[in-house]
Tab-separated table of C-alpha atoms in Angstrom:
chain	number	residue	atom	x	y	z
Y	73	UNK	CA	14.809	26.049	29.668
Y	74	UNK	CA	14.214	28.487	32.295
Y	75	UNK	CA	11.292	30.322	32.408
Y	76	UNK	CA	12.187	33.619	32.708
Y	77	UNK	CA	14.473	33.394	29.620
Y	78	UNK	CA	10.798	33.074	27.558
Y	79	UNK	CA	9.614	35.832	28.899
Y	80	UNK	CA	9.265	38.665	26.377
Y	81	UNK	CA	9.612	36.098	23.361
Y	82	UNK	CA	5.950	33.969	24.019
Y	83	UNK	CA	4.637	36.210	21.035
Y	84	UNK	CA	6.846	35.195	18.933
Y	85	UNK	CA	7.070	31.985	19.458
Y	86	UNK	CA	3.276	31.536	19.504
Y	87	UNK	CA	2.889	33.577	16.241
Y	88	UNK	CA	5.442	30.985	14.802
Y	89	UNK	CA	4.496	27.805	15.388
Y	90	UNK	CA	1.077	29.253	13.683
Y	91	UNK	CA	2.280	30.324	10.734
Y	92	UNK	CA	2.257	27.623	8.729
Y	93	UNK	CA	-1.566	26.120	10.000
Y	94	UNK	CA	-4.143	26.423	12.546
Y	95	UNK	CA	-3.677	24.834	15.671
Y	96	UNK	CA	-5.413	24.044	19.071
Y	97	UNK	CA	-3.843	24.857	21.989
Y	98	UNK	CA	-2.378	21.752	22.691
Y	99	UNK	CA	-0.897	20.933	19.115
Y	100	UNK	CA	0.715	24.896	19.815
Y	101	UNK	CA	2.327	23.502	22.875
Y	102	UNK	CA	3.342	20.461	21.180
Y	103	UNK	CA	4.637	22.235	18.470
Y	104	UNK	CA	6.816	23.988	20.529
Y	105	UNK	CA	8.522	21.048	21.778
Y	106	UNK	CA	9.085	19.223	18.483
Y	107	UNK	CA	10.980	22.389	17.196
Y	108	UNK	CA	12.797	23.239	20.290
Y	109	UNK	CA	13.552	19.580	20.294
Y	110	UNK	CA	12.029	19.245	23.314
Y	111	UNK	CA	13.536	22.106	25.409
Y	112	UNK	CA	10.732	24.248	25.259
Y	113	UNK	CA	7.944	22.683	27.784
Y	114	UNK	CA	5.614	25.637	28.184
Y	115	UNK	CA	2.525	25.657	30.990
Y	116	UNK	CA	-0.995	25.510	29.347
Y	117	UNK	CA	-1.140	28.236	31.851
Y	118	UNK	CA	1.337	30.448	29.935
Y	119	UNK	CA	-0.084	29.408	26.442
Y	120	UNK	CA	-3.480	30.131	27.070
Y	121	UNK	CA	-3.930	33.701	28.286
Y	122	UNK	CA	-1.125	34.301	25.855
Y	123	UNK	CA	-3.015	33.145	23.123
Y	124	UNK	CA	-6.061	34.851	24.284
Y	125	UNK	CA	-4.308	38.633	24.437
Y	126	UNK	CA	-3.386	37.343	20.813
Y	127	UNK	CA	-6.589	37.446	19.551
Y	128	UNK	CA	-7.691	40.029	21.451
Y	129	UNK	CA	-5.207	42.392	19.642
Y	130	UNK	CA	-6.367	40.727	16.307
Y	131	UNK	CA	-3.250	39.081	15.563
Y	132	UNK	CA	-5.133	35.918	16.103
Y	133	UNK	CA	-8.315	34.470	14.744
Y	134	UNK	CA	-9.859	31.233	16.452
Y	135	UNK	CA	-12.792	29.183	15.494
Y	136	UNK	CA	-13.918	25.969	17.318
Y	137	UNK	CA	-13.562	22.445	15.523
Y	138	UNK	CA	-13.579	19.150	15.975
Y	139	UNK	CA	-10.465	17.368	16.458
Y	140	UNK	CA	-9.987	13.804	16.863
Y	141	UNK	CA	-13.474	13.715	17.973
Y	142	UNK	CA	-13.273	16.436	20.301
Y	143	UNK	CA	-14.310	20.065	20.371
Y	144	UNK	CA	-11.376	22.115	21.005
Y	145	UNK	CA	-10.322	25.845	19.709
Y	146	UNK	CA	-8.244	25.925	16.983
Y	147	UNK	CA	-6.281	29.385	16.337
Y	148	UNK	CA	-4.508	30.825	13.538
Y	149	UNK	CA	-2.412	33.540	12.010
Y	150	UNK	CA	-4.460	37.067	10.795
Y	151	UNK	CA	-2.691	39.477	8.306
Y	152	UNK	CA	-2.035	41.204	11.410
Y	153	UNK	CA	-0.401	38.372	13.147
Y	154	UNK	CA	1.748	37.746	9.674
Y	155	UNK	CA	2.827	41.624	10.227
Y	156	UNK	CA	3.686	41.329	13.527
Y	157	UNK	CA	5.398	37.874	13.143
Y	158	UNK	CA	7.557	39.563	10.439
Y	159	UNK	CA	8.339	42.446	13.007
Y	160	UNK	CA	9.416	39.845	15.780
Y	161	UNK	CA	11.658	38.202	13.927
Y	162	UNK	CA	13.386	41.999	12.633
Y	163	UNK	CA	13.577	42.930	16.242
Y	164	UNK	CA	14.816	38.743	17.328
Y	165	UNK	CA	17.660	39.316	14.514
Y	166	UNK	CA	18.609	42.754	16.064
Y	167	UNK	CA	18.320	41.638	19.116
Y	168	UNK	CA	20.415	38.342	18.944
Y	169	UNK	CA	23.333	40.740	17.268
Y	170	UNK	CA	23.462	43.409	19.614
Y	171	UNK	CA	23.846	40.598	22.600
Y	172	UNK	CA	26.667	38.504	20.591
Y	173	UNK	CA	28.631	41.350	19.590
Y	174	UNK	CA	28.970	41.845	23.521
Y	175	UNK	CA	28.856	38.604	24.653
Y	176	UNK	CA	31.154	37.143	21.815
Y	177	UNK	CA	33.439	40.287	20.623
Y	178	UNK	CA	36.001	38.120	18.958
Y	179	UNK	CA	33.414	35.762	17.369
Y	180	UNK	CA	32.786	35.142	13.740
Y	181	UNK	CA	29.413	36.905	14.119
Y	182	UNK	CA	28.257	39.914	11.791
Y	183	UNK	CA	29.375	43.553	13.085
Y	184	UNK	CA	26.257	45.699	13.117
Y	185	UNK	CA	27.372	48.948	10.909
Y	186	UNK	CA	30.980	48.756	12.361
């Protein structure tokens, strides 16, 4: 998938894949390929930063663990993450409408208020 097509949707996507448990960085990255089924092959250098401005704005907590036998970083969700998740996918739904209602008039896709 193209890059540039993620852009403006990392957020989301991160916040997703962490909803359900705490991940390290590279179970997020493989947990975006298993749901995309295997379209989505994001850079550690995309995930990372991402992940950091994440927590930064406290919709992320981290905490370092062992994995495996390693020591690696394992992030997940705050209430404030949950929140904002939620708010993604409102403005994803709204989004997606608004863009088939012009890009598929005729389609079998809800009208928004019309």
């Amino acid at each position: 998938m193209n890059a540039d097509t993620l852009r403006g949707h990392m957020d989301a996507l991160l916040l997703s894949v962490l909803e359900e448990e705490p991940l390290h960085g590279y179970a997020i990255i493989e947990a975006l390929q298993a749901r995309s089924g295997g379209s989505l092959n994001v850079p550690t250098g995309t995930v990372y930063p991402a992940l950091r401005r994440l927590e930064q704005a406290g919709y992320l907590a981290s905490e370092w663990a062992t994995v495996s036998g390693r020591r690696r970083r394992t992030y997940r969700l705050t209430s404030s993450g949950h929140r904002a998740l939620a708010g993604e996918r409102a403005a994803w739904r709204e989004f997606t409408g608004v863009i088939g209602g012009v890009l598929d008039p005729g389609g079998s896709g809800e009208r928004l208020g019309r």
